[in-house]
Amino acid sequence: MSAGAASAERLSEARALGLTDSEYELIVEKMGREPNGVELAVFSLMWSEHCAYKHSKKLLGRLPTKGPHLLMGPGENAGAVTVGNGLAIAFKVESHNHPSAVEPFQGAATGVGGILRDVFAVGARPIAILDSLRFGELSSGRSRYLLDGAVSGIGHYGNSIGVPTVGGEVYFEGPYEQNCLVNAMCLGIAREDRLIRSAAAGVGNLLVLMGARTGRDGIGGASVLASAELDSEDASKRPTVQIGDPFEEKRVMECCLELLDRGTLRSLQDLGAAGLSSSASEMASKGEVGLDIDVSRVPLREDDMEPFEIMVSESQERMLCVIEPETLAELEEICERWEVRATAIGEVTGSRRLRVLDGDEVVGDMPVDALVDDCPLYDLEPAAPSEQIYPAPPQVLDRSADAHETLLALLSSHNLASRRPLFEQYDSIVQSRTVRRPEDADAAVLQLAPDGGEGAIAVSIDGNGRRVACDPYTDTVEAVLECAANLACVGAEPLGLTNCLNFGNPEKPHVAWQLERSVAGMADVLRELGVPVVGGNVSLYNESGDGPIYPTPVVGMVGALPDAALAPRSGSAREGDVVALVSSGVEPSLPGSELAKLRGDQLPLGLPEVDVAAVRATLDAVRSAARGGGLSSVHDVSEGGVAVALAESCLAGGVGASASLPDGSLTAIFGEGAGRFLVAGERSAVEALGARALVIGTVGGDALEIEGVGGWSLSELRDAHGSLAEAFL
Amino acid sequence: MKARVLIRPKEGILDPQGQAVERALPALGFEGASEVRVGRMVELEVEDASRLDEMCERLLANPLIEDYEVTVE
Amino acid sequence: MRFGVVRFPGSCDETDAVLACERYGDAELLWHGDRDLRGVDAVVIPGGFSYGDYLRVGAIARFSPVMEAVAEHARAGGIVFGVCNGFQVLCEAGLLPGALLPNAGLRFVCRQVDVEVVNADIPCTRACEVGDVLSIPVKHFTGRYYAPEEDLRHLDAHGQIILRYRPGHNPNGSVTDIAGVSSREGNVMGLMPHPEHAVDPLTGSADGGRLFDSMATALAPA
């Protein structure tokens, strides 16, 4: 059989499904013949960008994946770190960008559903959700629609299933107008010895499908939506969006956790992108076994589904497990009590092949290795752009505006305004662990007492787009440092990181350059900090006729702290507290800053280098001080610089402050740069921070006064800060 | 036989969903729409149509806050 | 003092309720499918989305086997305490007057609010005093309390309005700022705020604990 013999019809089908000609030829070679319809559908999804990471896998190999607290690294449904006392925290972040752009409520909701399943698939009870969102400017009706839908969808799913949404971020920038970003992160808790992996094992064991019936949701979703640029015909893609049912997932989750508790399951895997095809292939690949699946046994929502549709359906709220045949009755009994459908649909074989049967008839027969491991990986061909490829943001603030007007303009800009109108739509307290709720402190803090643990964990999700567009290497470093800084503010030491890399079309040299530089920056800073990547996600082809999104690496970090009660807040409510600016020595600068954006400045190409060692030393000092109990508040100085940080702190504490800064120029007070913190507390605690802490004032009164610069009443600041409320009327 | 139950908020009950829809229509260029009320519809096959009212009273509607209307084919 | 916390498919805050109750007595979970209340002194119906809020919030849960036993327990004068979804279930079951409608703002609201004790004479509020202000979080989509004008007058006259949101703190448009009501006899109470999330200063306020304390005290030998 000649590997080049391809029938014209099959080849054109392959192209329609997103495969290149050479990929198709490789499939024929691996199969030893031409694939039939079922096999072609399965290959096209398994070899899509979304499933196979064709353009990013080689690059991701650069990231550090080892660390002293690591229990489970990349490759499983979620990664996990130990937090002591035999407890593990499993966590991961995933994107659901393309579906959210088409149908924001369901796209965001099912994004949350999917990441929840990834976490309980490793045996951990989900305990927190965070989300990172990016849309176009809110002057666009479409962006308001997407924001509203996404927030409602996240709230709907998370609240209904009883997992608190404890943090997140949202940004509004022109380049996300056509390609919004919805990244959902989940944390779960488990006893270390209870974590389960997804490798199928035990020839003769049963493959059981649990949960919702299978319909036509998202058929071809992964390859149709995630590996292609969106065009203006999105409405016709609507039928392929998945619809989520959090009530079903709640039952499936409780059922799985009980089955895991009883030791009934040999392995567990959730069904996400590419449905049965990818889950089964991966289970078989990890276990170095084969799987036979009988699609006629799969409970269906629609009568006339074909085998390939059943194999690639992305119907939500379904899990796959492997059990020993003797335990089927026990599993069925537990599932019945939870009102969860459970059906044995296949078995583990020694064949190393994925066979799809329809009753007695074999309708597909593929080698597992070819599906999972042999997808060609592509080298990027990066080329640095000679000039900035993104247009300057629209000007909304006059360059002549004084400090008073500028601070109010920054506070009311949608990137900096209070997120209360969003996070009040999320239940942030269910499960009784939340010690610091959204806007209480710079990171969410969750106590471990309800689980028999000591101390607490902290978590933050951070990313940047506009600044990464200025300098992909440097600002990815800044994004990671910002996340670590948020953890340091509450006294938490980072244990591990999960990342979501949101970029445009990697086949274009300037995007390839952004991706390569960003991963290089992330690898370098994580090595310097000693923090491993436990897992993550890549979302490429976020691009439209208008061009690519800003390169947007999003990172979520989990850390541990010994005493939740001492975790400082973002602002001090104690009159008389001493306020100090703690600095790593960085010179604040305006290019690429929020003020530069409001002024409509062109984005620079290149940002000042970051002295990572100096920032790290500052983080360590701040973390240590935050644990000491003498500081009421610790707040990271980031967007909008020191002046904005002071205003945010006053608003958080509900008390004003009077401060005096050595340099009152606009660059000094609104300039940005990594490694600065605002602290407030007892004089002795502040002075213990040493020379890097400059005392600048005192907490008190009902206004923020910066000597020689300006004064703002708390109510004036609060009004400006509340500007996002009108987006949700 | 096929039955259809239309359930709507009682007169006098504040209906924010209806109000939201009523506000949104002119914003999209549809003038002249008013008195918008948003309800629910339940469709079912029944063998005994005489029990439909009771079904509505006990489960399908909450008579304190909702009115219902039954149509049988 | 033994608390029984009912768990429906879709309950969310049942574990939180058990944790809170355990600070004031013993607590156990009661499965919705069982008619047996196992001799608990007070039944707590927790928050969540029982049965997915399908059809109407609480409409399906009220028909669970456990609810028959709860109704009997209430008729016999036993303490029944419904929080959020629990309040909705008790209204649907006719054990409490009125109904809960979608929030006036048509959005889910999670927020710390101040409520004032209007009646401190029922088992669930005996450890409080009239006028006490309790800081307790709300988190709901369907929390707007409604009762027809005439019924409201009766509720007022018979001391069945137990908690009111303080001015400026009504998160959902509840009629006359009602946050919690009781049955005529006073042994059944329902409220939208979540006192089980206000029992520990570490996670917020501890004001909600006063309601559990009230129940525990109500059963203590005189």
Tab-separated table of N, CA, C and O in Angstrom, chain A residues 302-384:
chain	number	residue	atom	x	y	z
A	302	GLU	N	-30.025	12.389	21.121
A	302	GLU	CA	-30.698	12.446	19.816
A	302	GLU	C	-30.588	11.091	19.140
A	302	GLU	O	-29.551	10.438	19.222
A	303	ASP	N	-31.679	10.700	18.452
A	303	ASP	CA	-31.781	9.332	17.941
A	303	ASP	C	-30.789	8.951	16.879
A	303	ASP	O	-30.255	7.866	16.872
A	304	ASP	N	-30.575	9.861	15.948
A	304	ASP	CA	-29.932	9.412	14.717
A	304	ASP	C	-28.460	9.771	14.642
A	304	ASP	O	-27.969	10.154	13.591
A	305	MET	N	-27.737	9.661	15.734
A	305	MET	CA	-26.336	10.082	15.700
A	305	MET	C	-25.454	9.004	15.093
A	305	MET	O	-25.601	7.816	15.385
A	306	GLU	N	-24.503	9.463	14.261
A	306	GLU	CA	-23.575	8.519	13.639
A	306	GLU	C	-22.418	8.231	14.573
A	306	GLU	O	-22.107	9.040	15.444
A	307	PRO	N	-21.737	7.101	14.339
A	307	PRO	CA	-20.594	6.766	15.203
A	307	PRO	C	-19.577	7.900	15.339
A	307	PRO	O	-19.090	8.166	16.439
A	308	PHE	N	-19.253	8.595	14.247
A	308	PHE	CA	-18.212	9.619	14.389
A	308	PHE	C	-18.719	10.771	15.250
A	308	PHE	O	-17.970	11.363	16.028
A	309	GLU	N	-20.019	11.062	15.149
A	309	GLU	CA	-20.574	12.140	15.961
A	309	GLU	C	-20.498	11.775	17.442
A	309	GLU	O	-20.175	12.611	18.288
A	310	ILE	N	-20.798	10.515	17.739
A	310	ILE	CA	-20.752	10.058	19.128
A	310	ILE	C	-19.326	10.155	19.663
A	310	ILE	O	-19.112	10.520	20.813
A	311	MET	N	-18.359	9.863	18.795
A	311	MET	CA	-16.962	9.875	19.245
A	311	MET	C	-16.413	11.278	19.458
A	311	MET	O	-15.517	11.482	20.261
A	312	VAL	N	-16.934	12.270	18.726
A	312	VAL	CA	-16.351	13.618	18.855
A	312	VAL	C	-17.268	14.610	19.565
A	312	VAL	O	-16.880	15.745	19.797
A	313	SER	N	-18.461	14.174	19.947
A	313	SER	CA	-19.390	15.089	20.623
A	313	SER	C	-18.749	15.680	21.871
A	313	SER	O	-18.031	14.995	22.595
A	314	GLU	N	-19.040	16.952	22.098
A	314	GLU	CA	-18.503	17.618	23.289
A	314	GLU	C	-19.601	17.912	24.297
A	314	GLU	O	-19.528	18.905	25.034
A	315	SER	N	-20.602	17.037	24.355
A	315	SER	CA	-21.643	17.192	25.370
A	315	SER	C	-20.978	17.266	26.734
A	315	SER	O	-20.039	16.508	27.014
A	316	GLN	N	-21.477	18.124	27.581
A	316	GLN	CA	-20.822	18.418	28.854
A	316	GLN	C	-21.173	17.416	29.950
A	316	GLN	O	-21.984	16.526	29.765
A	317	GLU	N	-20.523	17.616	31.084
A	317	GLU	CA	-20.852	16.862	32.296
A	317	GLU	C	-20.772	15.350	32.119
A	317	GLU	O	-21.662	14.590	32.546
A	318	ARG	N	-19.691	14.900	31.443
A	318	ARG	CA	-19.487	13.458	31.301
A	318	ARG	C	-18.084	13.099	31.774
A	318	ARG	O	-17.143	13.881	31.615
A	319	MET	N	-17.964	11.933	32.364
A	319	MET	CA	-16.658	11.448	32.836
A	319	MET	C	-16.480	10.011	32.371
A	319	MET	O	-17.453	9.268	32.208
A	320	LEU	N	-15.223	9.620	32.178
A	320	LEU	CA	-14.898	8.241	31.822
A	320	LEU	C	-14.096	7.636	32.964
A	320	LEU	O	-13.198	8.283	33.489
A	321	CYS	N	-14.403	6.408	33.303
A	321	CYS	CA	-13.556	5.774	34.317
A	321	CYS	C	-13.272	4.338	33.914
A	321	CYS	O	-13.961	3.767	33.065
A	322	VAL	N	-12.244	3.782	34.517
A	322	VAL	CA	-11.916	2.374	34.313
A	322	VAL	C	-12.093	1.684	35.652
A	322	VAL	O	-11.604	2.159	36.680
A	323	ILE	N	-12.833	0.587	35.633
A	323	ILE	CA	-13.041	-0.183	36.867
A	323	ILE	C	-12.851	-1.661	36.596
A	323	ILE	O	-12.948	-2.113	35.457
A	324	GLU	N	-12.585	-2.394	37.662
A	324	GLU	CA	-12.566	-3.846	37.528
A	324	GLU	C	-14.000	-4.339	37.381
A	324	GLU	O	-14.903	-3.799	38.022
A	325	PRO	N	-14.229	-5.346	36.520
A	325	PRO	CA	-15.604	-5.795	36.255
A	325	PRO	C	-16.380	-6.143	37.531
A	325	PRO	O	-17.581	-5.894	37.613
A	326	GLU	N	-15.693	-6.673	38.542
A	326	GLU	CA	-16.384	-7.084	39.770
A	326	GLU	C	-17.011	-5.912	40.505
A	326	GLU	O	-17.902	-6.088	41.324
A	327	THR	N	-16.507	-4.703	40.264
A	327	THR	CA	-17.013	-3.549	41.016
A	327	THR	C	-18.130	-2.801	40.286
A	327	THR	O	-18.604	-1.770	40.767
A	328	LEU	N	-18.566	-3.317	39.137
A	328	LEU	CA	-19.590	-2.603	38.366
A	328	LEU	C	-20.873	-2.414	39.170
A	328	LEU	O	-21.473	-1.335	39.166
A	329	ALA	N	-21.286	-3.458	39.874
A	329	ALA	CA	-22.537	-3.371	40.632
A	329	ALA	C	-22.451	-2.293	41.702
A	329	ALA	O	-23.389	-1.520	41.917
A	330	GLU	N	-21.301	-2.231	42.362
A	330	GLU	CA	-21.107	-1.219	43.413
A	330	GLU	C	-21.171	0.194	42.789
A	330	GLU	O	-21.826	1.091	43.306
A	331	LEU	N	-20.485	0.344	41.662
A	331	LEU	CA	-20.497	1.643	40.987
A	331	LEU	C	-21.916	2.041	40.589
A	331	LEU	O	-22.345	3.178	40.792
A	332	GLU	N	-22.654	1.091	40.030
A	332	GLU	CA	-24.020	1.404	39.584
A	332	GLU	C	-24.899	1.819	40.752
A	332	GLU	O	-25.741	2.708	40.637
A	333	GLU	N	-24.694	1.177	41.901
A	333	GLU	CA	-25.509	1.497	43.077
A	333	GLU	C	-25.233	2.919	43.550
A	333	GLU	O	-26.143	3.684	43.846
A	334	ILE	N	-23.963	3.272	43.587
A	334	ILE	CA	-23.616	4.622	44.036
A	334	ILE	C	-24.106	5.664	43.037
A	334	ILE	O	-24.644	6.710	43.398
A	335	CYS	N	-23.956	5.364	41.750
A	335	CYS	CA	-24.424	6.304	40.724
A	335	CYS	C	-25.934	6.490	40.803
A	335	CYS	O	-26.446	7.599	40.632
A	336	GLU	N	-26.635	5.405	41.089
A	336	GLU	CA	-28.096	5.513	41.153
A	336	GLU	C	-28.507	6.430	42.287
A	336	GLU	O	-29.411	7.250	42.162
A	337	ARG	N	-27.801	6.311	43.417
A	337	ARG	CA	-28.147	7.148	44.562
A	337	ARG	C	-27.944	8.625	44.232
A	337	ARG	O	-28.701	9.484	44.652
A	338	TRP	N	-26.914	8.919	43.429
A	338	TRP	CA	-26.657	10.308	43.053
A	338	TRP	C	-27.413	10.712	41.800
A	338	TRP	O	-27.224	11.816	41.306
A	339	GLU	N	-28.232	9.797	41.275
A	339	GLU	CA	-29.011	10.051	40.060
A	339	GLU	C	-28.083	10.402	38.905
A	339	GLU	O	-28.332	11.338	38.131
A	340	VAL	N	-26.989	9.658	38.808
A	340	VAL	CA	-26.014	9.837	37.728
A	340	VAL	C	-26.070	8.603	36.827
A	340	VAL	O	-25.981	7.480	37.292
A	341	ARG	N	-26.224	8.845	35.542
A	341	ARG	CA	-26.246	7.764	34.564
A	341	ARG	C	-24.856	7.130	34.510
A	341	ARG	O	-23.850	7.835	34.513
A	342	ALA	N	-24.784	5.803	34.459
A	342	ALA	CA	-23.492	5.136	34.307
A	342	ALA	C	-23.679	3.953	33.374
A	342	ALA	O	-24.569	3.128	33.586
A	343	THR	N	-22.838	3.888	32.345
A	343	THR	CA	-22.982	2.795	31.368
A	343	THR	C	-21.613	2.262	30.997
A	343	THR	O	-20.721	3.035	30.641
A	344	ALA	N	-21.460	0.940	31.055
A	344	ALA	CA	-20.216	0.332	30.581
A	344	ALA	C	-20.249	0.401	29.065
A	344	ALA	O	-21.173	-0.103	28.434
A	345	ILE	N	-19.280	1.083	28.482
A	345	ILE	CA	-19.301	1.244	27.024
A	345	ILE	C	-18.107	0.612	26.343
A	345	ILE	O	-17.976	0.653	25.124
A	346	GLY	N	-17.219	0.023	27.126
A	346	GLY	CA	-16.077	-0.573	26.457
A	346	GLY	C	-15.179	-1.313	27.411
A	346	GLY	O	-15.507	-1.498	28.589
A	347	GLU	N	-14.029	-1.724	26.899
A	347	GLU	CA	-13.087	-2.391	27.767
A	347	GLU	C	-11.639	-2.155	27.367
A	347	GLU	O	-11.322	-1.770	26.233
A	348	VAL	N	-10.778	-2.363	28.348
A	348	VAL	CA	-9.340	-2.180	28.153
A	348	VAL	C	-8.794	-3.420	27.484
A	348	VAL	O	-9.098	-4.544	27.890
A	349	THR	N	-8.002	-3.214	26.436
A	349	THR	CA	-7.422	-4.364	25.734
A	349	THR	C	-5.904	-4.239	25.728
A	349	THR	O	-5.350	-3.211	26.106
A	350	GLY	N	-5.246	-5.273	25.279
A	350	GLY	CA	-3.790	-5.220	25.219
A	350	GLY	C	-3.296	-4.765	23.869
A	350	GLY	O	-2.093	-4.791	23.589
A	351	SER	N	-4.227	-4.296	23.029
A	351	SER	CA	-3.874	-4.111	21.621
A	351	SER	C	-3.142	-2.827	21.263
A	351	SER	O	-2.648	-2.701	20.168
A	352	ARG	N	-3.090	-1.847	22.170
A	352	ARG	CA	-2.527	-0.522	21.853
A	352	ARG	C	-3.270	0.159	20.716
A	352	ARG	O	-2.721	1.023	20.038
A	353	ARG	N	-4.508	-0.252	20.512
A	353	ARG	CA	-5.298	0.391	19.472
A	353	ARG	C	-6.597	0.924	20.075
A	353	ARG	O	-7.116	0.372	21.050
A	354	LEU	N	-7.103	1.994	19.468
A	354	LEU	CA	-8.426	2.504	19.838
A	354	LEU	C	-9.388	1.972	18.796
A	354	LEU	O	-9.286	2.320	17.616
A	355	ARG	N	-10.279	1.064	19.216
A	355	ARG	CA	-11.230	0.493	18.269
A	355	ARG	C	-12.617	1.013	18.582
A	355	ARG	O	-13.034	1.003	19.746
A	356	VAL	N	-13.291	1.481	17.542
A	356	VAL	CA	-14.654	1.972	17.701
A	356	VAL	C	-15.587	0.939	17.104
A	356	VAL	O	-15.446	0.558	15.940
A	357	LEU	N	-16.508	0.430	17.933
A	357	LEU	CA	-17.460	-0.568	17.442
A	357	LEU	C	-18.860	-0.003	17.490
A	357	LEU	O	-19.172	0.869	18.305
A	358	ASP	N	-19.692	-0.497	16.581
A	358	ASP	CA	-21.111	-0.161	16.609
A	358	ASP	C	-21.818	-1.496	16.757
A	358	ASP	O	-22.089	-2.172	15.765
A	359	GLY	N	-22.047	-1.896	18.011
A	359	GLY	CA	-22.541	-3.256	18.234
A	359	GLY	C	-21.401	-4.224	17.930
A	359	GLY	O	-20.320	-4.126	18.495
A	360	ASP	N	-21.611	-5.110	16.975
A	360	ASP	CA	-20.570	-6.079	16.623
A	360	ASP	C	-19.621	-5.581	15.547
A	360	ASP	O	-18.551	-6.148	15.335
A	361	GLU	N	-20.032	-4.523	14.856
A	361	GLU	CA	-19.257	-4.073	13.696
A	361	GLU	C	-18.144	-3.124	14.101
A	361	GLU	O	-18.368	-2.178	14.857
A	362	VAL	N	-16.944	-3.360	13.611
A	362	VAL	CA	-15.832	-2.446	13.871
A	362	VAL	C	-15.914	-1.309	12.864
A	362	VAL	O	-15.813	-1.524	11.664
A	363	VAL	N	-16.111	-0.087	13.337
A	363	VAL	CA	-16.246	1.046	12.418
A	363	VAL	C	-15.039	1.969	12.455
A	363	VAL	O	-14.973	2.952	11.733
A	364	GLY	N	-14.089	1.649	13.332
A	364	GLY	CA	-12.874	2.464	13.380
A	364	GLY	C	-11.817	1.691	14.134
A	364	GLY	O	-12.106	0.989	15.099
A	365	ASP	N	-10.568	1.791	13.666
A	365	ASP	CA	-9.492	1.021	14.292
A	365	ASP	C	-8.205	1.796	14.088
A	365	ASP	O	-7.676	1.837	12.982
A	366	MET	N	-7.725	2.451	15.147
A	366	MET	CA	-6.571	3.337	15.007
A	366	MET	C	-5.504	3.018	16.044
A	366	MET	O	-5.840	2.660	17.175
A	367	PRO	N	-4.241	3.165	15.668
A	367	PRO	CA	-3.175	2.957	16.669
A	367	PRO	C	-3.143	4.138	17.636
A	367	PRO	O	-3.133	5.296	17.215
A	368	VAL	N	-3.129	3.850	18.939
A	368	VAL	CA	-3.181	4.901	19.955
A	368	VAL	C	-2.002	5.862	19.843
A	368	VAL	O	-2.159	7.073	19.920
A	369	ASP	N	-0.821	5.316	19.643
A	369	ASP	CA	0.365	6.173	19.545
A	369	ASP	C	0.232	7.208	18.438
A	369	ASP	O	0.619	8.356	18.597
A	370	ALA	N	-0.299	6.747	17.304
A	370	ALA	CA	-0.447	7.677	16.175
A	370	ALA	C	-1.353	8.834	16.564
A	370	ALA	O	-1.102	9.988	16.224
A	371	LEU	N	-2.426	8.533	17.308
A	371	LEU	CA	-3.386	9.574	17.683
A	371	LEU	C	-2.788	10.564	18.668
A	371	LEU	O	-2.992	11.773	18.551
A	372	VAL	N	-2.070	10.046	19.651
A	372	VAL	CA	-1.658	10.897	20.775
A	372	VAL	C	-0.240	11.437	20.629
A	372	VAL	O	0.031	12.586	20.952
A	373	ASP	N	0.675	10.571	20.183
A	373	ASP	CA	2.085	10.979	20.213
A	373	ASP	C	2.664	11.383	18.876
A	373	ASP	O	3.673	12.070	18.830
A	374	ASP	N	2.071	10.902	17.794
A	374	ASP	CA	2.738	11.076	16.508
A	374	ASP	C	2.279	12.268	15.703
A	374	ASP	O	2.677	12.414	14.545
A	375	CYS	N	1.445	13.107	16.277
A	375	CYS	CA	1.054	14.303	15.545
A	375	CYS	C	2.315	15.116	15.305
A	375	CYS	O	3.100	15.331	16.226
A	376	PRO	N	2.526	15.559	14.083
A	376	PRO	CA	3.746	16.339	13.834
A	376	PRO	C	3.756	17.607	14.671
A	376	PRO	O	2.736	18.252	14.868
A	377	LEU	N	4.936	17.924	15.181
A	377	LEU	CA	5.097	19.160	15.925
A	377	LEU	C	5.862	20.140	15.034
A	377	LEU	O	6.791	19.751	14.348
A	378	TYR	N	5.446	21.358	15.061
A	378	TYR	CA	6.042	22.334	14.163
A	378	TYR	C	6.938	23.304	14.906
A	378	TYR	O	6.661	23.722	16.021
A	379	ASP	N	8.025	23.641	14.234
A	379	ASP	CA	8.896	24.679	14.775
A	379	ASP	C	8.290	26.014	14.416
A	379	ASP	O	7.779	26.207	13.321
A	380	LEU	N	8.391	26.936	15.326
A	380	LEU	CA	7.951	28.287	15.017
A	380	LEU	C	9.034	28.957	14.183
A	380	LEU	O	10.211	28.608	14.286
A	381	GLU	N	8.622	29.913	13.383
A	381	GLU	CA	9.606	30.699	12.644
A	381	GLU	C	9.466	32.148	13.084
A	381	GLU	O	8.854	32.963	12.400
A	382	PRO	N	10.002	32.436	14.263
A	382	PRO	CA	9.812	33.775	14.811
A	382	PRO	C	10.636	34.828	14.089
A	382	PRO	O	11.760	34.563	13.665
A	383	ALA	N	10.076	36.005	13.975
A	383	ALA	CA	10.824	37.150	13.436
A	383	ALA	C	10.327	38.385	14.174
A	383	ALA	O	9.143	38.705	14.141
A	384	ALA	N	11.248	39.074	14.852
A	384	ALA	CA	10.874	40.274	15.608
A	384	ALA	C	10.385	41.350	14.644
A	384	ALA	O	10.985	41.565	13.600
